[in-house]
Every structure is written in structure tokens, then in C-alpha cells.
GROMACS .gro file of C-alpha atoms in nm:
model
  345
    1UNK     CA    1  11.755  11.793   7.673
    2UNK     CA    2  11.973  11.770   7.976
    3UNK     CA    3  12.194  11.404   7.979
    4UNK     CA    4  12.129  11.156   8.308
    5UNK     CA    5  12.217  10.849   8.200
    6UNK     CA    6  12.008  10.664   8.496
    7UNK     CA    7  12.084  10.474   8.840
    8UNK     CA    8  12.290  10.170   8.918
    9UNK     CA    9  12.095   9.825   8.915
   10UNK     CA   10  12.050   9.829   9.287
   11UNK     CA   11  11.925  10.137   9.345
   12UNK     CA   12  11.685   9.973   9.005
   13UNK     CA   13  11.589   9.708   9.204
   14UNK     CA   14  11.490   9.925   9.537
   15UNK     CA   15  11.279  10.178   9.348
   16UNK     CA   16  11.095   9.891   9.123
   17UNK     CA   17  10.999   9.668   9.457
   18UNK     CA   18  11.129   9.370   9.321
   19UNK     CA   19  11.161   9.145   9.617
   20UNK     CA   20  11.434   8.857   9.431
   21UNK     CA   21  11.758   8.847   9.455
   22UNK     CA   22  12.013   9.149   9.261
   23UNK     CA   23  12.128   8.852   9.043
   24UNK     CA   24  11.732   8.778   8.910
   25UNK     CA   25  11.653   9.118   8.922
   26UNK     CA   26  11.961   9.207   8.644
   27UNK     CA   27  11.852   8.865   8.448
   28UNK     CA   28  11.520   8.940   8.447
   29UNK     CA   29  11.542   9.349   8.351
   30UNK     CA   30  11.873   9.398   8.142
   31UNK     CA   31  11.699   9.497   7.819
   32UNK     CA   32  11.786   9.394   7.462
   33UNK     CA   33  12.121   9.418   7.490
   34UNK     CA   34  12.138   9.188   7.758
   35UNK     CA   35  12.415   9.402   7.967
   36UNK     CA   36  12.447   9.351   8.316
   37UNK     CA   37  12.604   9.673   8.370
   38UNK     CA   38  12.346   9.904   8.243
   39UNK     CA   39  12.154  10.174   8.391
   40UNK     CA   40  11.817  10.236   8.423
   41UNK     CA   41  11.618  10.527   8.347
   42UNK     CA   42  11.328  10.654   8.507
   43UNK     CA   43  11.115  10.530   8.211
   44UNK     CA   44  11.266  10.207   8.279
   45UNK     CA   45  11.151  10.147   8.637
   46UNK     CA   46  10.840  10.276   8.545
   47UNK     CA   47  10.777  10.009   8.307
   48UNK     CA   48  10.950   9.762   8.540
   49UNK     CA   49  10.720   9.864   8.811
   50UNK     CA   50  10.382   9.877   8.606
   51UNK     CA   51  10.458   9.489   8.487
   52UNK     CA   52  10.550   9.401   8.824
   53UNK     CA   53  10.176   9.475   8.900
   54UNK     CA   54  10.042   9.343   8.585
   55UNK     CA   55   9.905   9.698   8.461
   56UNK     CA   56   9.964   9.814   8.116
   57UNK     CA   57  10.256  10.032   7.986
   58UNK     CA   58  10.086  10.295   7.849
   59UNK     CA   59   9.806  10.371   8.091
   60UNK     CA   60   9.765  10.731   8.270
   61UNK     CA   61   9.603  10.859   8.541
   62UNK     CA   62   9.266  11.018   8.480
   63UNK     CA   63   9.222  11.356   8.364
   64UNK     CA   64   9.237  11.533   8.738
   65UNK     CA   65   9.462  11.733   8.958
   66UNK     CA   66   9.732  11.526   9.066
   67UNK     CA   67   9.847  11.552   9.427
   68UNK     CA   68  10.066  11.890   9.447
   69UNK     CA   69  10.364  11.914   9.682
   70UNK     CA   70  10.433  12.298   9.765
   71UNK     CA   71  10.789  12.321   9.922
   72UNK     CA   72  10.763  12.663  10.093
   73UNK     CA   73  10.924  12.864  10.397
   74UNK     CA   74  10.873  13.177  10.600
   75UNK     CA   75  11.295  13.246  10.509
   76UNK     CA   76  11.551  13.168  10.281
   77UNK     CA   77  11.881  12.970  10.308
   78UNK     CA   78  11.714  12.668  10.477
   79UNK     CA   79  11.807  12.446  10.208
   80UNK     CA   80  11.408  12.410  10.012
   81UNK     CA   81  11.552  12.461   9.680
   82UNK     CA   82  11.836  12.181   9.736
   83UNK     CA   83  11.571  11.935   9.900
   84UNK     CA   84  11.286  12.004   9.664
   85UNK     CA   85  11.515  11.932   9.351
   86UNK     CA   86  11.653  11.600   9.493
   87UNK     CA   87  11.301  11.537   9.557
   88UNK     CA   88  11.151  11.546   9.253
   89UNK     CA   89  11.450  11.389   9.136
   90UNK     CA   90  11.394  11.055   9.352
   91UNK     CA   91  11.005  11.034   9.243
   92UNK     CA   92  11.082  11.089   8.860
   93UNK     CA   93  11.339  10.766   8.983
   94UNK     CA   94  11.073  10.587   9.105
   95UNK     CA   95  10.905  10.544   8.817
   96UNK     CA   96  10.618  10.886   8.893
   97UNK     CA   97  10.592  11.119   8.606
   98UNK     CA   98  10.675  11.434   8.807
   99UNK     CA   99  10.607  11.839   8.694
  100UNK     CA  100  10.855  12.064   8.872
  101UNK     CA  101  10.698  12.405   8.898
  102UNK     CA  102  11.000  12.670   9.018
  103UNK     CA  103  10.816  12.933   9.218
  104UNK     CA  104  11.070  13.137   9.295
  105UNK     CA  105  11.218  13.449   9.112
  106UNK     CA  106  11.580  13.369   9.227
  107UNK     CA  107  11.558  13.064   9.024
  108UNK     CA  108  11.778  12.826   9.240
  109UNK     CA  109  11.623  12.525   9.167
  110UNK     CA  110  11.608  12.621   8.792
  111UNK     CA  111  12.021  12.653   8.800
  112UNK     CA  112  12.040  12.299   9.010
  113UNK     CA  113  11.912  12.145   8.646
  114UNK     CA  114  12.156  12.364   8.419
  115UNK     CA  115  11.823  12.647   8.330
  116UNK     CA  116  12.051  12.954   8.316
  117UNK     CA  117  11.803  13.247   8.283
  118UNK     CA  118  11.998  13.498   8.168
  119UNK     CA  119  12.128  13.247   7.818
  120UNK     CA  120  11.802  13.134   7.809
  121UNK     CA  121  11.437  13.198   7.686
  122UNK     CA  122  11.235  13.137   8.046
  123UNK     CA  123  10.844  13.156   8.017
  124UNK     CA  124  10.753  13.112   8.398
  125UNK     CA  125  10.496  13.013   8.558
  126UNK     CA  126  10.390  13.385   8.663
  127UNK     CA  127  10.345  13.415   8.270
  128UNK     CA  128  10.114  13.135   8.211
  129UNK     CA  129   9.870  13.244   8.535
  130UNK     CA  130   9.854  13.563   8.367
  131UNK     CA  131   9.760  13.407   8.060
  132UNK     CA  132   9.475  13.179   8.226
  133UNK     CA  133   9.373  13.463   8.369
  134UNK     CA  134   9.333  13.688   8.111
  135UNK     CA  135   9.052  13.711   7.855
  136UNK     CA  136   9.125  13.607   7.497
  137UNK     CA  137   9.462  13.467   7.580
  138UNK     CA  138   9.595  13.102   7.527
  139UNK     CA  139   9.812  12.922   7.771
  140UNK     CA  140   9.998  12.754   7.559
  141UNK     CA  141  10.181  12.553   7.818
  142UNK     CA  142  10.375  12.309   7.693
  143UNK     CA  143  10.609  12.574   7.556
  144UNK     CA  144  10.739  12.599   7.858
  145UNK     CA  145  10.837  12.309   7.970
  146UNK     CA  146  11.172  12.208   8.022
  147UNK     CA  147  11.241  11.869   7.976
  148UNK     CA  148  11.490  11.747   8.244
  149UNK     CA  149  11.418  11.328   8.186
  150UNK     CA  150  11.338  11.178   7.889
  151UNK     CA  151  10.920  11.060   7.815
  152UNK     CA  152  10.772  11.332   8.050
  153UNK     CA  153  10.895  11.108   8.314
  154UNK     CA  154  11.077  11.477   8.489
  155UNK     CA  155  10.969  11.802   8.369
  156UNK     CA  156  11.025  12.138   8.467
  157UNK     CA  157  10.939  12.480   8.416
  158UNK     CA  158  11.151  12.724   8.563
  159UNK     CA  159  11.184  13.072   8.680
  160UNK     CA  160  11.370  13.390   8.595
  161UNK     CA  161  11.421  13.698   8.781
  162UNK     CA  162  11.051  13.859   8.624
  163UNK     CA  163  10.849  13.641   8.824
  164UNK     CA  164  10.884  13.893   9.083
  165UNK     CA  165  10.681  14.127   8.862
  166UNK     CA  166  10.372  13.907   8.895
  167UNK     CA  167  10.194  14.056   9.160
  168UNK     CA  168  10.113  14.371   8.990
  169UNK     CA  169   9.875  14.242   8.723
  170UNK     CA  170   9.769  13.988   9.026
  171UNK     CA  171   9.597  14.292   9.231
  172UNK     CA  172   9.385  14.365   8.914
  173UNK     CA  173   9.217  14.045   8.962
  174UNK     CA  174   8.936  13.920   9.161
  175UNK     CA  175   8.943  13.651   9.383
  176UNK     CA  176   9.327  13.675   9.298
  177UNK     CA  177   9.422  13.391   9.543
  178UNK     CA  178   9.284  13.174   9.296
  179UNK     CA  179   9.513  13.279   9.000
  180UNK     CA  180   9.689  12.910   8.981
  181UNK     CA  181   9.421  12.716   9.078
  182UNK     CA  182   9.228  12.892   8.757
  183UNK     CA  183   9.560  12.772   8.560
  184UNK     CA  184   9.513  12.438   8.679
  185UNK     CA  185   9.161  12.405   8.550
  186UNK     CA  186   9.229  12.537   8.243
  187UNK     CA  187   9.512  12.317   8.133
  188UNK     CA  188   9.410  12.001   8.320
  189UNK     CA  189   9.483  11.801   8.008
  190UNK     CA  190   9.838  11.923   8.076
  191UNK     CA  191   9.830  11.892   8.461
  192UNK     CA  192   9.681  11.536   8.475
  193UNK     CA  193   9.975  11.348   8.221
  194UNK     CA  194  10.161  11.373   8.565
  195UNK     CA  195  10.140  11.165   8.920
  196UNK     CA  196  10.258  11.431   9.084
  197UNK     CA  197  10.324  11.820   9.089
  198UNK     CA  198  10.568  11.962   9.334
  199UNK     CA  199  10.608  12.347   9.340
  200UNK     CA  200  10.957  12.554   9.480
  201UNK     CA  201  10.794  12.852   9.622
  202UNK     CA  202  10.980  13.171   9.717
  203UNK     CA  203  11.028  13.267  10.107
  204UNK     CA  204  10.896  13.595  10.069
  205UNK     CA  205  10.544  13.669  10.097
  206UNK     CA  206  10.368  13.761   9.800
  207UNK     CA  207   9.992  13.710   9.613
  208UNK     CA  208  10.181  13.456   9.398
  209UNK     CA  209  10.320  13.235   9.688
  210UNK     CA  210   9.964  13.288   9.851
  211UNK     CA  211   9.788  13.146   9.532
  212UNK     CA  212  10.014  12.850   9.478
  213UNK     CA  213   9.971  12.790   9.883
  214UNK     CA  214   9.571  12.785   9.849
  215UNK     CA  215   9.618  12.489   9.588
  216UNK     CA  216   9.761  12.311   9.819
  217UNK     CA  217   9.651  12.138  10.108
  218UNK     CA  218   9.960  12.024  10.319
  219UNK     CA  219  10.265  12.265  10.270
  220UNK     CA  220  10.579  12.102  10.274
  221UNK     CA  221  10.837  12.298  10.517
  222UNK     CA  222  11.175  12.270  10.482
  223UNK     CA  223  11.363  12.400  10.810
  224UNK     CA  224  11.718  12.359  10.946
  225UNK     CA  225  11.758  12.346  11.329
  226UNK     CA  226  11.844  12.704  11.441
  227UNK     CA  227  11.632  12.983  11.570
  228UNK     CA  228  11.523  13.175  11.273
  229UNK     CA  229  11.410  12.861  11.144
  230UNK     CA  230  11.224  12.808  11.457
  231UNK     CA  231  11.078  13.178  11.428
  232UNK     CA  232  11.031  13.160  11.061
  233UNK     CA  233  10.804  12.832  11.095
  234UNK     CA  234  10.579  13.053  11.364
  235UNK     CA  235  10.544  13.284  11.061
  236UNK     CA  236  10.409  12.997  10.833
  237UNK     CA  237  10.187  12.846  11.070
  238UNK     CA  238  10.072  13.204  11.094
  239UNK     CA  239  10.025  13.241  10.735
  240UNK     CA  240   9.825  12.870  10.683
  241UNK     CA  241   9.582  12.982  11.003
  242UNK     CA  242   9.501  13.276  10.812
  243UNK     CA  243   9.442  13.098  10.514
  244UNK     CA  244   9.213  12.815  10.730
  245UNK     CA  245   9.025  13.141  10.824
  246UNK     CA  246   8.968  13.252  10.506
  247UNK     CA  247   8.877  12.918  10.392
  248UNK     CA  248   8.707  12.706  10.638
  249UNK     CA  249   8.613  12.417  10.448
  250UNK     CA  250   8.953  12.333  10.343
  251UNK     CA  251   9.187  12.266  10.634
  252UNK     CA  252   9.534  12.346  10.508
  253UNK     CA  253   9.819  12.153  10.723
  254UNK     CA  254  10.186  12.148  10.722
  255UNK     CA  255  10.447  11.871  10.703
  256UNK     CA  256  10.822  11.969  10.831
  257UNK     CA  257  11.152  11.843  10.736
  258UNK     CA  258  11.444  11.920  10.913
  259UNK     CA  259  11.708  11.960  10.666
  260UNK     CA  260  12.124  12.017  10.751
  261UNK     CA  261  12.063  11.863  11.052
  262UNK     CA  262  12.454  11.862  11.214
  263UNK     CA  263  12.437  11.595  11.594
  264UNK     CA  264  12.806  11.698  11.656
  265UNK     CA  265  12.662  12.070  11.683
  266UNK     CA  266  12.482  12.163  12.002
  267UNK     CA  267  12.301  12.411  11.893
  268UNK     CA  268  12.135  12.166  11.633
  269UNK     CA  269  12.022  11.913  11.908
  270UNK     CA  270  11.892  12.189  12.124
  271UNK     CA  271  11.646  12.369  11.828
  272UNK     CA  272  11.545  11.989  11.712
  273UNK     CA  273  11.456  11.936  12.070
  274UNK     CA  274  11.240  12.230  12.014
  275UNK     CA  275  11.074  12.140  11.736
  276UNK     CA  276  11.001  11.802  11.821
  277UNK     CA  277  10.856  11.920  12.156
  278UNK     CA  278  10.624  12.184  11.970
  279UNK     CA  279  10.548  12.014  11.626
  280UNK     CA  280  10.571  11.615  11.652
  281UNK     CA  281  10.254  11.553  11.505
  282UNK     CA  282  10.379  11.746  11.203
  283UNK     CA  283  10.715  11.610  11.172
  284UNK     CA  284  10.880  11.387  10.888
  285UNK     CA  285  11.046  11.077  11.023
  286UNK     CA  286  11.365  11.127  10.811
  287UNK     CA  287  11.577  11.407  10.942
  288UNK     CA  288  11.786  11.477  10.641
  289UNK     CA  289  12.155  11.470  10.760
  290UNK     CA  290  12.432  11.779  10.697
  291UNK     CA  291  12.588  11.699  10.355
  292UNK     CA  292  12.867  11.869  10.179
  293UNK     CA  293  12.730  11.750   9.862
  294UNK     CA  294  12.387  11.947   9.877
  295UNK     CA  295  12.648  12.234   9.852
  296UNK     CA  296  12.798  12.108   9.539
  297UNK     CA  297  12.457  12.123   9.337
  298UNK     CA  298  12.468  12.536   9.226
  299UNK     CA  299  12.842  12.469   9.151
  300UNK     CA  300  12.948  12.407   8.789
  301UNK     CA  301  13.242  12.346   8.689
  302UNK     CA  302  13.429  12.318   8.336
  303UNK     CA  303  13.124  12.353   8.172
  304UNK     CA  304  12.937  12.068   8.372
  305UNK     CA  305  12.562  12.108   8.403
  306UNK     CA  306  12.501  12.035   8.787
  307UNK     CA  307  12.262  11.862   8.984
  308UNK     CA  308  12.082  11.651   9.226
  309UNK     CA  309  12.316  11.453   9.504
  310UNK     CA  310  12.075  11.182   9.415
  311UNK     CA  311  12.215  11.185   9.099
  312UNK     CA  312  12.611  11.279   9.130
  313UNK     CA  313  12.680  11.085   9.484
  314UNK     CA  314  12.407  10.842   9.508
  315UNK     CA  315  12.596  10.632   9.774
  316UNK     CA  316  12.631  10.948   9.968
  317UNK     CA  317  12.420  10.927  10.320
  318UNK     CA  318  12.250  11.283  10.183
  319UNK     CA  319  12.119  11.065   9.890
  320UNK     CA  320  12.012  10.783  10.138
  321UNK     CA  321  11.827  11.061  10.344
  322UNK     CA  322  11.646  11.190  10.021
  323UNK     CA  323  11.534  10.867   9.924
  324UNK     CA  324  11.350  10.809  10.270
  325UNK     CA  325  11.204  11.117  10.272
  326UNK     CA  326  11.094  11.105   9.901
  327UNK     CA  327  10.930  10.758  10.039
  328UNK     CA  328  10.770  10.838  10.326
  329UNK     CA  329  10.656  11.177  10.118
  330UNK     CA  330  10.500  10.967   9.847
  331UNK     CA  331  10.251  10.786  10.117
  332UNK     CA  332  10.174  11.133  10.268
  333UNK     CA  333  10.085  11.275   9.941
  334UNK     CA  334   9.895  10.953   9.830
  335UNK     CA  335  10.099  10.943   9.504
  336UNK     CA  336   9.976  10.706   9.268
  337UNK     CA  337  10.180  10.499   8.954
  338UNK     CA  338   9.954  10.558   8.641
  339UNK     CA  339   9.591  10.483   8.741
  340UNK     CA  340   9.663  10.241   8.973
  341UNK     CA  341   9.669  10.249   9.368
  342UNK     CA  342   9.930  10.193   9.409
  343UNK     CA  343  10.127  10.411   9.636
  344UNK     CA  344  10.437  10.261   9.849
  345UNK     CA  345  10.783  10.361   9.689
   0.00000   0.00000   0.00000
């Protein structure tokens, strides 16, 4: 399993709720060994947080669909991969028990968390729809999950280049839109150990980006604030009317976030103009700020197993960004701790 060894105790603090001072919250949650330097896992605030509202350790949600987050664009290179991987990153941190689904052949947010492919055995989640959806065949799931924090608390399974392939036993099926939604009924024992599910989709269009879009009712677009991105969100909205068409009785939406957003660069201000003017109703609060480090998350070096900024430069302001948005996404997606309502990050 991948080493994280957890977040400083006021980032502890922030996540759990705890409304004291830093100095009560470190003598109140050091653990046995009574260190005041430690640092706290996501199981940790999870337990934190479930005592602070008197609800037992152990308890899980009940056995249905958690809420699903599908991070999706019209075009690559907008930065989905980077934000979708620092999000799931900053729930697991909050204490939800989060499933990572990578959705996308290239496998980018499968490198950010040190899944290399090509070393390793990948069974994808192309693989286990075709399973579901095939006659006499077991799932068999949890063999492919990738465990990325320790107690379930951040799982992932990831993606290899194959995926693409999936579309060709997909036209064999009827009502083929429905491929992950079948996968999700059949392994809801699986699905429902988690608070929430968020899904990296690929920017091309394809029956498997259409079936993990029908699961979901509010795609989550991640733009940057030029023109194609401009053009390529036309080509979503597009792609979710003609989805609303096909299904009437389920209203799918979109939420944007603008992502490398740049105010010394003209061109930025002038496209977020834009969008504001055309989409406000659909627009995240948090604009997530230009960040070298976001950058830095593909790159390994000397061996080193990247990832999230939220992990590596959690003082950075991309990490501040990530954690708003991760906040304000958590009360969109009414994301619940456990079995409880409770829902503010």
C-alpha cells in the first residue's frame, strides 16, 4: 500500500470541526502516545469527527448508492485529472470513505497515486462492467481495488491503456447506457462501504463515458479560462441535453470549476467574464488559482511515488483552493459521514 503518513494537527483540527482552541484540540486527540507532533490519518479524523457527534465508530451508511461525483470534460488538458485526485484526496481527509473510479484509458489520475500500468496488473473498471454484464460471470470486485489510504478510508481502481477497448463488447448490449449503473446494482454491497464515489472520466466521447454520465446526476466540469474551454463546455451541455432528452425523468445538471485560473493574464479575466456571464447559476464559488505544484503531481523523481498538492504542499494556496472546493463540493453532493446527516466539511 502506498505510504501518507497524514496531515499536520491544524489542518486535523479544520477537517474534524472542532471549534476549541489548537492547544485543546492536540490535548484532547494526540493518541496513546501522547505526542503533540503527530499526524493524523484519515481514519483518525474520521473517528475524531464521528465522537465529536456522539455516533459510533464503526457504523456505515446503509446498503445504497452513495452520491457519485463524475469529473468529466468535452477536452483534455484542462486540469480534471489533477483536480479530481486532490479531490478525492481532501474528502478521504475529511474523514469520508471515498472510491476513486479512473475512467480514463490514459490513466493520469492512476500515475498521480504511483499505479504504473505498464509494471502493474490493472483490472479496470471497463473489465468489471463487462463482467456485470455478462451472463455467468462474477465481478469479483474487490480484486481490483487499489488501496491508496489505509481502512478503506481512499480507494482506487485505476485504468490502463485497454479501457479504450470497452466499447466494442458495449455495442453488443442492450440498453448499453446502462452498463455501470447494472455494475452498481450488482455489487452494491461493495458500492455502499463508501460515502462517496467520484469517477475521472475521459474527454473523448465514448458509450463508456456516456454510461458512467447517465449514473450521474450533476457532472462535475472542470474548465480553465480560455476559448476551447469555453467551446468545449458548449459541447457538454450539448451532450447532458441529449441525455435529458433521452431521459426525461431524470434532469441531469452540471457544476463548473474553473481551474488554472491566472488574474495577471488577460486573456483569463476576459473568458471568466464569459463564463460567469453565461453560466453563474452553474458555477463553483472557489475558482481554483494557477499553481505550479498541480504540475509537479505526474513528476517522479528518484524513485518517489507522487501525488496530490494536498498532500506534498499543503500550505500551498493550490491546496487552500482544493480544500474549499472539496467543501463547498461535499454540500452540493449531500455527502454524508457514516449514516449520519451530517454533511458540512
Amino acid at each position: 500500500m502506498r505510504k501518507y503518513a497524514g496531515i499536520k494537527p491544524k489542518f486535523a483540527q479544520e477537517f474534524t470541526g472542532f471549534s476549541g482552541t489548537p492547544k485543546m484540540f492536540r490535548s484532547r486527540f494526540r493518541g496513546e502516545t501522547d505526542d503533540i507532533t503527530r499526524l493524523y490519518s484519515a481514519a483518525d479524523i474520521r473517528k475524531i469527527r464521528m465522537s465529536l457527534i456522539g455516533m459510533p465508530v464503526g457504523t456505515r451508511r446503509p446498503q445504497t448508492i452513495p452520491p457519485i461525483i463524475n469529473v468529466r470534460m468535452a477536452k483534455g488538458g484542462t486540469g480534471k485529472s489533477t483536480t479530481a485526485s486532490n479531490v478525492v484526496a481532501c474528502a478521504a481527509m475529511m474523514g469520508y470513505r471515498t472510491l476513486v473510479i479512473d475512467g480514463d484509458p490514459q490513466s493520469s489520475l492512476s500515475s498521480i497515486f504511483g499505479v504504473d500500468w505498464v509494471q502493474q496488473e490493472v483490472i479496470h473498471i471497463g473489465e468489471l462492467m463487462r463482467r456485470a454484464n455478462t451472463k455467468n460471470e462474477t465481478v469479483r470486485i474487490r480484486e481490483a481495488v487499489v488501496p491508496i489510504y489505509g481502512d478503506g478510508m481512499l480507494d482506487l481502481i485505476a485504468a490502463d491503456i485497454s479501457m479504450s477497448s470497452a466499447d466494442g463488447w458495449m455495442m453488443q448490449l442492450l440498453n448499453r447506457e446502462q452498463a455501470f449503473v447494472r455494475l452498481l446494482e450488482k455489487e452494491i454491497d461493495f458500492f455502499s462501504e463508501y460515502d462517496v464515489i467520484v469517477i475521472d472520466s475521459a474527454p473523448s466521447s465514448s458509450l463508456l463515458t456516456t454510461a458512467f454520465m447517465v449514473a450521474c446526476k450533476t457532472i462535475l466540469a472542470v474548465i480553465m479560462p480560455e476559448g476551447q474551454s469555453l467551446k468545449a463546455l458548449d459541447i457538454l451541455a450539448s451532450n447532458i441535453q441529449e441525455l435529458n432528452d433521452a431521459f426525461p425523468n431524470k434532469k441531469y445538471g452540471v457544476h463548473i470549476v474553473v481551474n488554472r485560473y491566472n488574474q495577471s493574464k488577460r486573456p483569463h479575466q476576459e473568458v471568466l467574464a464569459q463564463i460567469i456571464e453565461r453560466y453563474r447559476p452553474y458555477l463553483n464559488d472557489t475558482i481554483v488559482r494557477d499553481f505550479v505544484g498541480f504540475l509537479r503531481e505526474t513528476d517522479s523523481k528518484d524513485g518517489k511515488i507522487p501525488g496530490p498538492v494536498l498532500e506534498n504542499e499543503s500550505n500551498s494556496v493550490g491546496a487552500r483552493d482544493i480544500i474549499d472546493l472539496t467543501k463547498s463540493l461535499i454540500k452540493l453532493y449531500g455527502i454524508k459521514l457514516g449514516d449520519s446527516g451530517a454533511v458540512t466539511a
